[in-house]
């Protein structure tokens, strides 16, 4: 079979790579093209967001994403009406296929990052790994979307974080997909555990003023996914089982004690194609001890006070129940114009020994109008609303407008 080199000499220059780097890549291109079944793609986009809030205020390190769990209550973070300009959503990635000579089964790979700092880097424009994995046949290893997640229900929004009530977690995993036919498949995986522990009001108990509570992760999380798809869209069922553990000591001189609860969850999602490219996006999730897999809000484990005949008898750990809902509609007015509108929420059933200021419910709604004047250019505006409600029913909300310009780039070998 005749092979062709799909890369032009000016393609790398067009995406801004230095001439020296372009020369090295071009020098290797003929060798890449010599072997049938091998491909390599560079892709990504440069994006700038102007964000203006009109009410409420998020924690300063989260100004560039509307996360209801980060909304301040009663002026917690200062005055309302903040503004921001960010390039954190900008993304770069490579992906491809390599022949292996083993049963004609190729090796697929993907490496992708953006610039939206989280964790210790929250608020910073810094490297954030999204995907880093390889897949050979039915075996995948690395970091990518959790099997408990349905990434296809993420609507066509321009806010970085997106709807609060959806399962959204890219996790390190080892995955086996024994069944794959067309747009349908079944897969199971072991995934990296990561428990969010709430110490609640333990420090109010005499003798526990200096208590230390930390997560204890003795087993991986077990996930499974079944997806049935066709020209009409898809329906997907995800499940998770996990051991949510904790370690506790009253003071630095005391020994550690530990315990755990079983966590579980069911996630049902679907996309339904309607007219043209339009689609309905739906998801409902329920479980106990699954907050760390949600896009926003809640804790996996928290203390609960037990009672006997109305008298407190002791404390125990409880895997916190959680419900998440998402309903969106993506509409395409024409080849150059689109909109997405919808609502989502996450709600947890707080234990009776969590702090009054603990997160109870997050709500998120958005609508946008996006314009695509060129194939690789998008300009658009989005109006958003988010609300946080605490365990004691205290609440506050944020109204936000976001204007975005996005330039896509990419080339293939």
mmCIF file of C-alpha atoms in Angstrom:
data_model
loop_
_atom_site.group_PDB
_atom_site.id
_atom_site.type_symbol
_atom_site.label_atom_id
_atom_site.label_comp_id
_atom_site.label_asym_id
_atom_site.label_seq_id
_atom_site.Cartn_x
_atom_site.Cartn_y
_atom_site.Cartn_z
ATOM 1 C CA UNK A 1 0.000 0.000 0.000
ATOM 2 C CA UNK A 2 1.325 3.384 -0.954
ATOM 3 C CA UNK A 3 1.923 5.680 1.999
ATOM 4 C CA UNK A 4 1.815 9.452 1.974
ATOM 5 C CA UNK A 5 3.380 12.007 4.263
ATOM 6 C CA UNK A 6 0.511 14.185 5.470
ATOM 7 C CA UNK A 7 2.702 16.858 7.016
ATOM 8 C CA UNK A 8 3.655 19.962 5.050
ATOM 9 C CA UNK A 9 6.843 21.805 5.904
ATOM 10 C CA UNK A 10 4.986 24.918 6.977
ATOM 11 C CA UNK A 11 2.437 23.097 9.179
ATOM 12 C CA UNK A 12 4.618 23.134 12.281
ATOM 13 C CA UNK A 13 5.532 26.778 11.695
ATOM 14 C CA UNK A 14 1.828 27.590 11.427
ATOM 15 C CA UNK A 15 1.225 26.408 14.983
ATOM 16 C CA UNK A 16 4.186 28.366 16.298
ATOM 17 C CA UNK A 17 6.867 25.701 16.775
ATOM 18 C CA UNK A 18 10.459 26.960 16.472
ATOM 19 C CA UNK A 19 12.269 26.268 13.199
ATOM 20 C CA UNK A 20 14.763 23.928 14.893
ATOM 21 C CA UNK A 21 11.976 21.806 16.372
ATOM 22 C CA UNK A 22 10.172 21.788 13.025
ATOM 23 C CA UNK A 23 13.311 20.568 11.286
ATOM 24 C CA UNK A 24 13.704 17.641 13.700
ATOM 25 C CA UNK A 25 10.070 16.617 13.310
ATOM 26 C CA UNK A 26 10.241 16.904 9.535
ATOM 27 C CA UNK A 27 13.427 14.841 9.442
ATOM 28 C CA UNK A 28 11.658 11.998 11.210
ATOM 29 C CA UNK A 29 8.468 12.269 9.160
ATOM 30 C CA UNK A 30 9.477 9.940 6.278
ATOM 31 C CA UNK A 31 10.381 7.192 8.751
ATOM 32 C CA UNK A 32 7.044 7.658 10.483
ATOM 33 C CA UNK A 33 5.157 7.369 7.217
ATOM 34 C CA UNK A 34 7.065 4.321 6.009
ATOM 35 C CA UNK A 35 5.231 1.936 8.300
ATOM 36 C CA UNK A 36 1.571 1.428 7.506
ATOM 37 C CA UNK A 37 -0.776 1.907 10.450
ATOM 38 C CA UNK A 38 1.331 4.510 12.228
ATOM 39 C CA UNK A 39 -0.053 7.995 12.922
ATOM 40 C CA UNK A 40 0.887 11.017 14.998
ATOM 41 C CA UNK A 41 -1.171 14.126 15.696
ATOM 42 C CA UNK A 42 -0.429 17.399 17.449
ATOM 43 C CA UNK A 43 -3.501 19.331 18.554
ATOM 44 C CA UNK A 44 -4.744 21.957 20.969
ATOM 45 C CA UNK A 45 -5.990 25.493 21.253
ATOM 46 C CA UNK A 46 -5.083 28.904 22.622
ATOM 47 C CA UNK A 47 -7.938 30.462 24.571
ATOM 48 C CA UNK A 48 -8.509 33.714 26.423
ATOM 49 C CA UNK A 49 -11.454 34.278 28.805
ATOM 50 C CA UNK A 50 -12.773 37.588 30.109
ATOM 51 C CA UNK A 51 -14.887 36.968 33.217
ATOM 52 C CA UNK A 52 -17.089 39.511 34.988
ATOM 53 C CA UNK A 53 -19.102 38.779 38.142
ATOM 54 C CA UNK A 54 -22.135 40.868 39.090
ATOM 55 C CA UNK A 55 -23.040 39.389 42.455
ATOM 56 C CA UNK A 56 -21.393 37.191 45.055
ATOM 57 C CA UNK A 57 -17.728 36.238 45.111
ATOM 58 C CA UNK A 58 -15.724 33.037 44.791
ATOM 59 C CA UNK A 59 -12.552 32.166 46.651
ATOM 60 C CA UNK A 60 -9.852 34.297 44.936
ATOM 61 C CA UNK A 61 -7.921 31.273 43.616
ATOM 62 C CA UNK A 62 -11.095 30.133 41.803
ATOM 63 C CA UNK A 63 -12.021 33.377 40.024
ATOM 64 C CA UNK A 64 -11.542 31.733 36.607
ATOM 65 C CA UNK A 65 -14.088 28.905 37.039
ATOM 66 C CA UNK A 66 -17.604 28.902 38.439
ATOM 67 C CA UNK A 67 -17.529 26.245 41.173
ATOM 68 C CA UNK A 68 -20.516 26.609 43.533
ATOM 69 C CA UNK A 69 -18.573 24.952 46.377
ATOM 70 C CA UNK A 70 -16.097 27.872 46.244
ATOM 71 C CA UNK A 71 -18.732 30.624 46.588
ATOM 72 C CA UNK A 72 -18.292 32.688 49.751
ATOM 73 C CA UNK A 73 -21.154 33.124 52.225
ATOM 74 C CA UNK A 74 -21.958 36.533 53.767
ATOM 75 C CA UNK A 75 -18.968 38.350 52.287
ATOM 76 C CA UNK A 76 -16.510 35.616 53.255
ATOM 77 C CA UNK A 77 -14.063 36.584 50.484
ATOM 78 C CA UNK A 78 -14.702 40.319 50.294
ATOM 79 C CA UNK A 79 -16.647 42.547 47.925
ATOM 80 C CA UNK A 80 -18.774 41.387 45.000
ATOM 81 C CA UNK A 81 -18.331 42.067 41.294
ATOM 82 C CA UNK A 82 -14.818 40.822 40.562
ATOM 83 C CA UNK A 83 -13.322 40.493 37.058
ATOM 84 C CA UNK A 84 -10.602 38.313 35.571
ATOM 85 C CA UNK A 85 -8.831 37.562 32.284
ATOM 86 C CA UNK A 86 -7.285 34.125 31.884
ATOM 87 C CA UNK A 87 -5.511 31.833 29.400
ATOM 88 C CA UNK A 88 -5.688 28.817 31.739
ATOM 89 C CA UNK A 89 -8.008 26.835 29.487
ATOM 90 C CA UNK A 90 -5.414 26.737 26.697
ATOM 91 C CA UNK A 91 -4.530 23.145 25.854
ATOM 92 C CA UNK A 92 -1.825 21.108 24.113
ATOM 93 C CA UNK A 93 -1.786 17.425 23.277
ATOM 94 C CA UNK A 94 -0.353 14.658 21.148
ATOM 95 C CA UNK A 95 -1.958 11.347 20.234
ATOM 96 C CA UNK A 96 -1.361 8.571 17.783
ATOM 97 C CA UNK A 97 -1.166 4.928 16.855
ATOM 98 C CA UNK A 98 1.841 2.634 16.614
ATOM 99 C CA UNK A 99 1.918 -0.833 15.007
ATOM 100 C CA UNK A 100 3.149 -3.587 17.318
ATOM 101 C CA UNK A 101 3.329 -6.627 15.069
ATOM 102 C CA UNK A 102 1.333 -8.573 17.657
ATOM 103 C CA UNK A 103 -1.853 -9.976 16.105
ATOM 104 C CA UNK A 104 -2.115 -6.782 14.051
ATOM 105 C CA UNK A 105 -3.231 -4.974 17.208
ATOM 106 C CA UNK A 106 -1.915 -1.358 17.308
ATOM 107 C CA UNK A 107 -0.898 0.630 20.360
ATOM 108 C CA UNK A 108 -2.842 3.869 20.844
ATOM 109 C CA UNK A 109 -1.510 6.651 23.054
ATOM 110 C CA UNK A 110 -2.454 10.128 24.235
ATOM 111 C CA UNK A 111 -0.744 12.856 26.248
ATOM 112 C CA UNK A 112 -2.592 16.102 26.982
ATOM 113 C CA UNK A 113 -2.378 19.017 29.405
ATOM 114 C CA UNK A 114 -3.900 22.428 30.016
ATOM 115 C CA UNK A 115 -2.786 25.375 32.162
ATOM 116 C CA UNK A 116 -5.467 25.421 34.860
ATOM 117 C CA UNK A 117 -3.713 24.947 38.176
ATOM 118 C CA UNK A 118 -5.533 23.037 40.918
ATOM 119 C CA UNK A 119 -4.617 21.677 44.356
ATOM 120 C CA UNK A 120 -1.438 23.363 45.577
ATOM 121 C CA UNK A 121 -1.353 25.285 42.254
ATOM 122 C CA UNK A 122 -4.934 26.590 42.506
ATOM 123 C CA UNK A 123 -5.179 30.053 41.001
ATOM 124 C CA UNK A 124 -1.943 29.657 39.029
ATOM 125 C CA UNK A 125 -1.400 29.375 35.280
ATOM 126 C CA UNK A 126 0.548 26.137 35.371
ATOM 127 C CA UNK A 127 0.803 22.669 33.872
ATOM 128 C CA UNK A 128 -2.168 20.385 34.631
ATOM 129 C CA UNK A 129 -2.113 16.837 33.303
ATOM 130 C CA UNK A 130 -5.369 15.734 31.676
ATOM 131 C CA UNK A 131 -4.539 12.498 29.862
ATOM 132 C CA UNK A 132 -1.456 10.274 29.789
ATOM 133 C CA UNK A 133 -2.173 6.697 28.755
ATOM 134 C CA UNK A 134 -1.564 3.873 26.323
ATOM 135 C CA UNK A 135 -4.065 1.301 25.080
ATOM 136 C CA UNK A 136 -3.298 -2.010 23.409
ATOM 137 C CA UNK A 137 -6.277 -4.088 22.432
ATOM 138 C CA UNK A 138 -8.510 -4.455 25.468
ATOM 139 C CA UNK A 139 -5.939 -3.172 28.002
ATOM 140 C CA UNK A 140 -5.529 0.509 28.919
ATOM 141 C CA UNK A 141 -3.107 1.880 31.509
ATOM 142 C CA UNK A 142 -2.507 5.460 32.577
ATOM 143 C CA UNK A 143 -4.590 8.530 33.388
ATOM 144 C CA UNK A 144 -7.825 9.278 31.564
ATOM 145 C CA UNK A 145 -11.563 9.546 32.224
ATOM 146 C CA UNK A 146 -12.783 7.322 35.050
ATOM 147 C CA UNK A 147 -15.110 4.500 34.036
ATOM 148 C CA UNK A 148 -17.587 5.952 36.542
ATOM 149 C CA UNK A 149 -17.745 9.064 34.342
ATOM 150 C CA UNK A 150 -19.610 9.777 31.096
ATOM 151 C CA UNK A 151 -17.658 12.559 29.420
ATOM 152 C CA UNK A 152 -20.093 12.814 26.512
ATOM 153 C CA UNK A 153 -22.766 14.449 28.687
ATOM 154 C CA UNK A 154 -20.506 17.493 29.263
ATOM 155 C CA UNK A 155 -22.380 20.301 27.454
ATOM 156 C CA UNK A 156 -20.933 22.786 24.964
ATOM 157 C CA UNK A 157 -20.159 25.420 27.617
ATOM 158 C CA UNK A 158 -17.158 27.763 27.714
ATOM 159 C CA UNK A 159 -16.864 27.934 31.510
ATOM 160 C CA UNK A 160 -13.897 25.745 32.434
ATOM 161 C CA UNK A 161 -15.384 23.714 35.303
ATOM 162 C CA UNK A 162 -18.855 23.083 33.928
ATOM 163 C CA UNK A 163 -22.001 21.678 35.586
ATOM 164 C CA UNK A 164 -21.643 20.832 39.254
ATOM 165 C CA UNK A 165 -23.892 17.755 39.329
ATOM 166 C CA UNK A 166 -22.030 15.485 36.906
ATOM 167 C CA UNK A 167 -19.439 12.822 37.596
ATOM 168 C CA UNK A 168 -16.199 14.239 36.214
ATOM 169 C CA UNK A 169 -12.857 12.788 37.242
ATOM 170 C CA UNK A 170 -9.775 11.850 35.231
ATOM 171 C CA UNK A 171 -8.037 9.137 37.215
ATOM 172 C CA UNK A 172 -5.030 6.822 37.048
ATOM 173 C CA UNK A 173 -6.274 3.336 36.224
ATOM 174 C CA UNK A 174 -5.709 -0.089 34.714
ATOM 175 C CA UNK A 175 -8.683 -0.948 32.517
ATOM 176 C CA UNK A 176 -9.917 -4.042 30.732
ATOM 177 C CA UNK A 177 -12.538 -3.811 27.958
ATOM 178 C CA UNK A 178 -13.560 -7.396 27.119
ATOM 179 C CA UNK A 179 -16.519 -6.357 24.938
ATOM 180 C CA UNK A 180 -16.499 -3.702 22.217
ATOM 181 C CA UNK A 181 -18.902 -3.743 19.247
ATOM 182 C CA UNK A 182 -19.559 -0.565 17.287
ATOM 183 C CA UNK A 183 -20.590 2.200 19.677
ATOM 184 C CA UNK A 184 -21.229 -0.232 22.544
ATOM 185 C CA UNK A 185 -18.808 -1.661 25.093
ATOM 186 C CA UNK A 186 -18.312 -3.067 28.568
ATOM 187 C CA UNK A 187 -15.243 -2.309 30.704
ATOM 188 C CA UNK A 188 -13.945 -2.741 34.248
ATOM 189 C CA UNK A 189 -11.006 -1.073 36.007
ATOM 190 C CA UNK A 190 -9.067 -0.582 39.186
ATOM 191 C CA UNK A 191 -8.522 3.131 39.835
ATOM 192 C CA UNK A 192 -6.383 5.210 42.164
ATOM 193 C CA UNK A 193 -8.213 5.820 45.486
ATOM 194 C CA UNK A 194 -8.521 9.337 46.888
ATOM 195 C CA UNK A 195 -10.742 9.979 49.884
ATOM 196 C CA UNK A 196 -12.006 13.394 51.022
ATOM 197 C CA UNK A 197 -12.448 13.240 54.804
ATOM 198 C CA UNK A 198 -14.426 15.781 56.860
ATOM 199 C CA UNK A 199 -13.474 15.879 60.555
ATOM 200 C CA UNK A 200 -16.753 17.664 61.336
ATOM 201 C CA UNK A 201 -17.112 18.856 64.927
ATOM 202 C CA UNK A 202 -14.623 16.430 66.463
ATOM 203 C CA UNK A 203 -12.445 19.266 67.763
ATOM 204 C CA UNK A 204 -15.331 20.497 69.927
ATOM 205 C CA UNK A 205 -15.163 17.322 72.013
ATOM 206 C CA UNK A 206 -13.140 17.529 75.213
ATOM 207 C CA UNK A 207 -9.819 15.800 74.716
ATOM 208 C CA UNK A 208 -9.997 16.014 70.894
ATOM 209 C CA UNK A 209 -9.107 19.699 70.510
ATOM 210 C CA UNK A 210 -5.897 18.736 68.689
ATOM 211 C CA UNK A 211 -7.272 15.734 66.797
ATOM 212 C CA UNK A 212 -5.711 14.818 63.440
ATOM 213 C CA UNK A 213 -7.802 13.049 60.810
ATOM 214 C CA UNK A 214 -6.410 11.828 57.502
ATOM 215 C CA UNK A 215 -7.500 9.557 54.683
ATOM 216 C CA UNK A 216 -6.493 5.894 54.616
ATOM 217 C CA UNK A 217 -6.409 4.217 51.185
ATOM 218 C CA UNK A 218 -5.746 0.503 51.539
ATOM 219 C CA UNK A 219 -7.515 -0.675 48.370
ATOM 220 C CA UNK A 220 -8.007 0.709 44.866
ATOM 221 C CA UNK A 221 -11.435 1.793 43.676
ATOM 222 C CA UNK A 222 -13.289 -0.704 41.484
ATOM 223 C CA UNK A 223 -15.272 0.733 38.573
ATOM 224 C CA UNK A 224 -17.339 -0.683 35.726
ATOM 225 C CA UNK A 225 -19.116 0.772 32.705
ATOM 226 C CA UNK A 226 -21.626 -0.475 30.151
ATOM 227 C CA UNK A 227 -22.458 1.686 27.159
ATOM 228 C CA UNK A 228 -25.028 1.098 24.447
ATOM 229 C CA UNK A 229 -24.858 3.487 21.511
ATOM 230 C CA UNK A 230 -26.111 4.063 17.993
ATOM 231 C CA UNK A 231 -27.082 6.776 15.515
ATOM 232 C CA UNK A 232 -29.718 7.981 18.001
ATOM 233 C CA UNK A 233 -27.155 8.716 20.745
ATOM 234 C CA UNK A 234 -26.148 6.565 23.709
ATOM 235 C CA UNK A 235 -27.051 5.432 27.201
ATOM 236 C CA UNK A 236 -24.329 4.574 29.718
ATOM 237 C CA UNK A 237 -24.392 2.983 33.158
ATOM 238 C CA UNK A 238 -21.380 3.366 35.428
ATOM 239 C CA UNK A 239 -20.777 1.841 38.821
ATOM 240 C CA UNK A 240 -18.182 2.139 41.586
ATOM 241 C CA UNK A 241 -17.259 0.242 44.755
ATOM 242 C CA UNK A 242 -14.670 1.661 47.133
ATOM 243 C CA UNK A 243 -13.275 1.410 50.633
ATOM 244 C CA UNK A 244 -13.354 4.881 52.198
ATOM 245 C CA UNK A 245 -10.909 4.741 55.098
ATOM 246 C CA UNK A 246 -9.640 7.128 57.777
ATOM 247 C CA UNK A 247 -6.899 7.330 60.390
ATOM 248 C CA UNK A 248 -7.303 9.372 63.583
ATOM 249 C CA UNK A 249 -5.241 10.313 66.612
ATOM 250 C CA UNK A 250 -6.215 12.619 69.466
ATOM 251 C CA UNK A 251 -2.769 14.255 69.739
ATOM 252 C CA UNK A 252 0.767 13.882 68.447
ATOM 253 C CA UNK A 253 1.649 11.591 71.365
ATOM 254 C CA UNK A 254 -1.301 9.241 70.851
ATOM 255 C CA UNK A 255 -1.352 6.171 68.586
ATOM 256 C CA UNK A 256 -3.276 6.153 65.318
ATOM 257 C CA UNK A 257 -6.628 4.409 65.159
ATOM 258 C CA UNK A 258 -8.341 3.615 61.886
ATOM 259 C CA UNK A 259 -11.631 2.602 60.353
ATOM 260 C CA UNK A 260 -13.468 2.541 57.055
ATOM 261 C CA UNK A 261 -16.854 2.508 55.383
ATOM 262 C CA UNK A 262 -17.956 1.056 52.066
ATOM 263 C CA UNK A 263 -18.611 3.560 49.298
ATOM 264 C CA UNK A 264 -20.675 2.861 46.216
ATOM 265 C CA UNK A 265 -22.386 4.692 43.392
ATOM 266 C CA UNK A 266 -24.525 4.326 40.253
ATOM 267 C CA UNK A 267 -24.288 6.826 37.406
ATOM 268 C CA UNK A 268 -26.792 6.809 34.516
ATOM 269 C CA UNK A 269 -26.119 9.160 31.599
ATOM 270 C CA UNK A 270 -27.438 9.620 28.081
ATOM 271 C CA UNK A 271 -27.186 11.774 24.986
ATOM 272 C CA UNK A 272 -30.193 11.845 22.640
ATOM 273 C CA UNK A 273 -29.762 13.246 19.143
ATOM 274 C CA UNK A 274 -32.714 15.377 18.029
ATOM 275 C CA UNK A 275 -32.615 17.732 15.010
ATOM 276 C CA UNK A 276 -29.446 18.064 12.965
ATOM 277 C CA UNK A 277 -26.496 18.203 15.376
ATOM 278 C CA UNK A 278 -28.725 19.093 18.353
ATOM 279 C CA UNK A 279 -28.738 16.810 21.360
ATOM 280 C CA UNK A 280 -30.218 16.405 24.831
ATOM 281 C CA UNK A 281 -27.693 15.674 27.605
ATOM 282 C CA UNK A 282 -28.921 13.936 30.757
ATOM 283 C CA UNK A 283 -27.326 12.402 33.833
ATOM 284 C CA UNK A 284 -28.385 11.288 37.308
ATOM 285 C CA UNK A 285 -25.991 9.874 39.903
ATOM 286 C CA UNK A 286 -26.518 8.604 43.425
ATOM 287 C CA UNK A 287 -24.206 6.959 45.922
ATOM 288 C CA UNK A 288 -22.434 7.069 49.270
ATOM 289 C CA UNK A 289 -18.824 8.172 49.655
ATOM 290 C CA UNK A 290 -18.433 9.250 45.992
ATOM 291 C CA UNK A 291 -17.960 13.033 46.314
ATOM 292 C CA UNK A 292 -14.334 12.906 45.142
ATOM 293 C CA UNK A 293 -15.588 11.682 41.733
ATOM 294 C CA UNK A 294 -18.061 14.550 41.332
ATOM 295 C CA UNK A 295 -17.296 17.686 39.362
ATOM 296 C CA UNK A 296 -17.859 19.767 42.480
ATOM 297 C CA UNK A 297 -18.959 19.620 46.099
ATOM 298 C CA UNK A 298 -19.263 17.321 49.093
ATOM 299 C CA UNK A 299 -17.096 14.994 51.199
ATOM 300 C CA UNK A 300 -16.706 11.214 51.046
ATOM 301 C CA UNK A 301 -16.623 10.483 54.781
ATOM 302 C CA UNK A 302 -17.771 12.416 57.867
ATOM 303 C CA UNK A 303 -18.441 11.700 61.572
ATOM 304 C CA UNK A 304 -21.951 10.857 62.718
ATOM 305 C CA UNK A 305 -23.327 10.876 66.272
ATOM 306 C CA UNK A 306 -25.249 7.780 67.338
ATOM 307 C CA UNK A 307 -28.111 7.869 69.847
ATOM 308 C CA UNK A 308 -29.941 5.414 72.093
ATOM 309 C CA UNK A 309 -33.281 6.500 73.531
ATOM 310 C CA UNK A 310 -32.354 10.074 72.708
ATOM 311 C CA UNK A 311 -28.994 9.894 74.481
ATOM 312 C CA UNK A 312 -25.687 10.203 72.576
ATOM 313 C CA UNK A 313 -23.831 6.907 72.725
ATOM 314 C CA UNK A 314 -20.828 7.484 70.490
ATOM 315 C CA UNK A 315 -19.392 8.580 67.194
ATOM 316 C CA UNK A 316 -18.970 6.622 64.003
ATOM 317 C CA UNK A 317 -17.852 7.337 60.466
ATOM 318 C CA UNK A 318 -20.449 7.584 57.714
ATOM 319 C CA UNK A 319 -20.052 7.453 53.930
ATOM 320 C CA UNK A 320 -21.946 10.613 53.005
ATOM 321 C CA UNK A 321 -24.913 10.123 50.594
ATOM 322 C CA UNK A 322 -24.904 12.307 47.473
ATOM 323 C CA UNK A 323 -27.212 12.986 44.518
ATOM 324 C CA UNK A 324 -26.222 14.708 41.273
ATOM 325 C CA UNK A 325 -28.426 15.768 38.355
ATOM 326 C CA UNK A 326 -27.657 17.324 34.952
ATOM 327 C CA UNK A 327 -30.016 18.372 32.132
ATOM 328 C CA UNK A 328 -28.720 20.370 29.138
ATOM 329 C CA UNK A 329 -29.594 21.007 25.510
ATOM 330 C CA UNK A 330 -26.977 21.733 22.834
ATOM 331 C CA UNK A 331 -28.509 23.562 19.851
ATOM 332 C CA UNK A 332 -26.908 24.480 16.516
ATOM 333 C CA UNK A 333 -28.620 27.431 14.865
ATOM 334 C CA UNK A 334 -26.480 26.986 11.757
ATOM 335 C CA UNK A 335 -22.982 25.872 10.759
ATOM 336 C CA UNK A 336 -21.616 29.069 12.365
ATOM 337 C CA UNK A 337 -23.784 29.565 15.443
ATOM 338 C CA UNK A 338 -24.572 27.378 18.465
ATOM 339 C CA UNK A 339 -26.014 27.591 21.980
ATOM 340 C CA UNK A 340 -26.101 25.433 25.080
ATOM 341 C CA UNK A 341 -28.527 25.885 27.963
ATOM 342 C CA UNK A 342 -29.255 23.854 31.088
ATOM 343 C CA UNK A 343 -29.211 23.302 34.838
ATOM 344 C CA UNK A 344 -27.352 21.010 37.236
ATOM 345 C CA UNK A 345 -27.065 20.426 40.976
ATOM 346 C CA UNK A 346 -25.199 18.380 43.566
ATOM 347 C CA UNK A 347 -26.797 17.723 46.968
ATOM 348 C CA UNK A 348 -25.345 15.840 49.929
ATOM 349 C CA UNK A 349 -27.150 14.439 52.956
ATOM 350 C CA UNK A 350 -24.945 15.906 55.681
ATOM 351 C CA UNK A 351 -24.311 13.842 58.789
ATOM 352 C CA UNK A 352 -25.526 15.110 62.155
ATOM 353 C CA UNK A 353 -21.975 15.853 63.304
ATOM 354 C CA UNK A 354 -20.720 17.922 60.376
ATOM 355 C CA UNK A 355 -19.947 21.612 60.817
ATOM 356 C CA UNK A 356 -22.804 24.064 60.105
ATOM 357 C CA UNK A 357 -20.656 25.579 57.346
ATOM 358 C CA UNK A 358 -20.163 22.250 55.546
ATOM 359 C CA UNK A 359 -21.239 22.129 51.897
ATOM 360 C CA UNK A 360 -24.792 20.863 51.412
ATOM 361 C CA UNK A 361 -25.909 21.827 47.906
ATOM 362 C CA UNK A 362 -24.452 23.421 44.785
ATOM 363 C CA UNK A 363 -26.546 24.682 41.863
ATOM 364 C CA UNK A 364 -25.353 25.701 38.400
ATOM 365 C CA UNK A 365 -27.145 27.086 35.346
ATOM 366 C CA UNK A 366 -25.798 28.547 32.119
ATOM 367 C CA UNK A 367 -26.723 29.640 28.614
ATOM 368 C CA UNK A 368 -24.500 30.825 25.788
ATOM 369 C CA UNK A 369 -24.260 32.002 22.196
ATOM 370 C CA UNK A 370 -21.162 30.934 20.284
ATOM 371 C CA UNK A 371 -19.988 32.043 16.822
ATOM 372 C CA UNK A 372 -17.550 30.174 14.553
ATOM 373 C CA UNK A 373 -16.441 32.647 11.857
ATOM 374 C CA UNK A 374 -13.690 30.252 10.740
ATOM 375 C CA UNK A 375 -13.167 26.525 11.102
ATOM 376 C CA UNK A 376 -10.447 27.090 13.722
ATOM 377 C CA UNK A 377 -11.887 30.137 15.504
ATOM 378 C CA UNK A 378 -14.651 30.481 18.095
ATOM 379 C CA UNK A 379 -15.949 33.663 19.736
ATOM 380 C CA UNK A 380 -18.753 33.610 22.254
ATOM 381 C CA UNK A 381 -20.455 34.813 25.394
ATOM 382 C CA UNK A 382 -22.002 32.897 28.282
ATOM 383 C CA UNK A 383 -24.242 33.903 31.170
ATOM 384 C CA UNK A 384 -23.889 31.762 34.305
ATOM 385 C CA UNK A 385 -25.459 31.456 37.736
ATOM 386 C CA UNK A 386 -24.188 29.455 40.685
ATOM 387 C CA UNK A 387 -25.428 29.025 44.235
ATOM 388 C CA UNK A 388 -23.989 27.398 47.356
ATOM 389 C CA UNK A 389 -26.059 26.266 50.341
ATOM 390 C CA UNK A 390 -24.417 25.140 53.585
ATOM 391 C CA UNK A 391 -25.438 22.574 56.182
ATOM 392 C CA UNK A 392 -27.101 25.326 58.261
ATOM 393 C CA UNK A 393 -29.026 26.572 55.157
ATOM 394 C CA UNK A 394 -26.900 29.721 54.846
ATOM 395 C CA UNK A 395 -26.443 30.450 51.145
ATOM 396 C CA UNK A 396 -25.145 32.878 48.549
ATOM 397 C CA UNK A 397 -25.023 33.022 44.764
ATOM 398 C CA UNK A 398 -22.983 34.446 41.883
ATOM 399 C CA UNK A 399 -24.084 35.841 38.515
ATOM 400 C CA UNK A 400 -21.334 35.782 35.898
ATOM 401 C CA UNK A 401 -20.712 36.757 32.280
ATOM 402 C CA UNK A 402 -17.858 35.179 30.339
ATOM 403 C CA UNK A 403 -16.528 36.228 26.921
ATOM 404 C CA UNK A 404 -14.149 33.816 25.195
ATOM 405 C CA UNK A 405 -11.942 33.763 22.091
ATOM 406 C CA UNK A 406 -10.545 30.367 21.113
ATOM 407 C CA UNK A 407 -8.034 29.462 18.365
ATOM 408 C CA UNK A 408 -7.714 25.768 17.474
ATOM 409 C CA UNK A 409 -4.608 24.271 15.876
ATOM 410 C CA UNK A 410 -3.492 20.838 14.829
ATOM 411 C CA UNK A 411 -1.604 18.775 12.305
ATOM 412 C CA UNK A 412 -1.148 15.092 11.491
ATOM 413 C CA UNK A 413 1.595 12.831 10.214
#
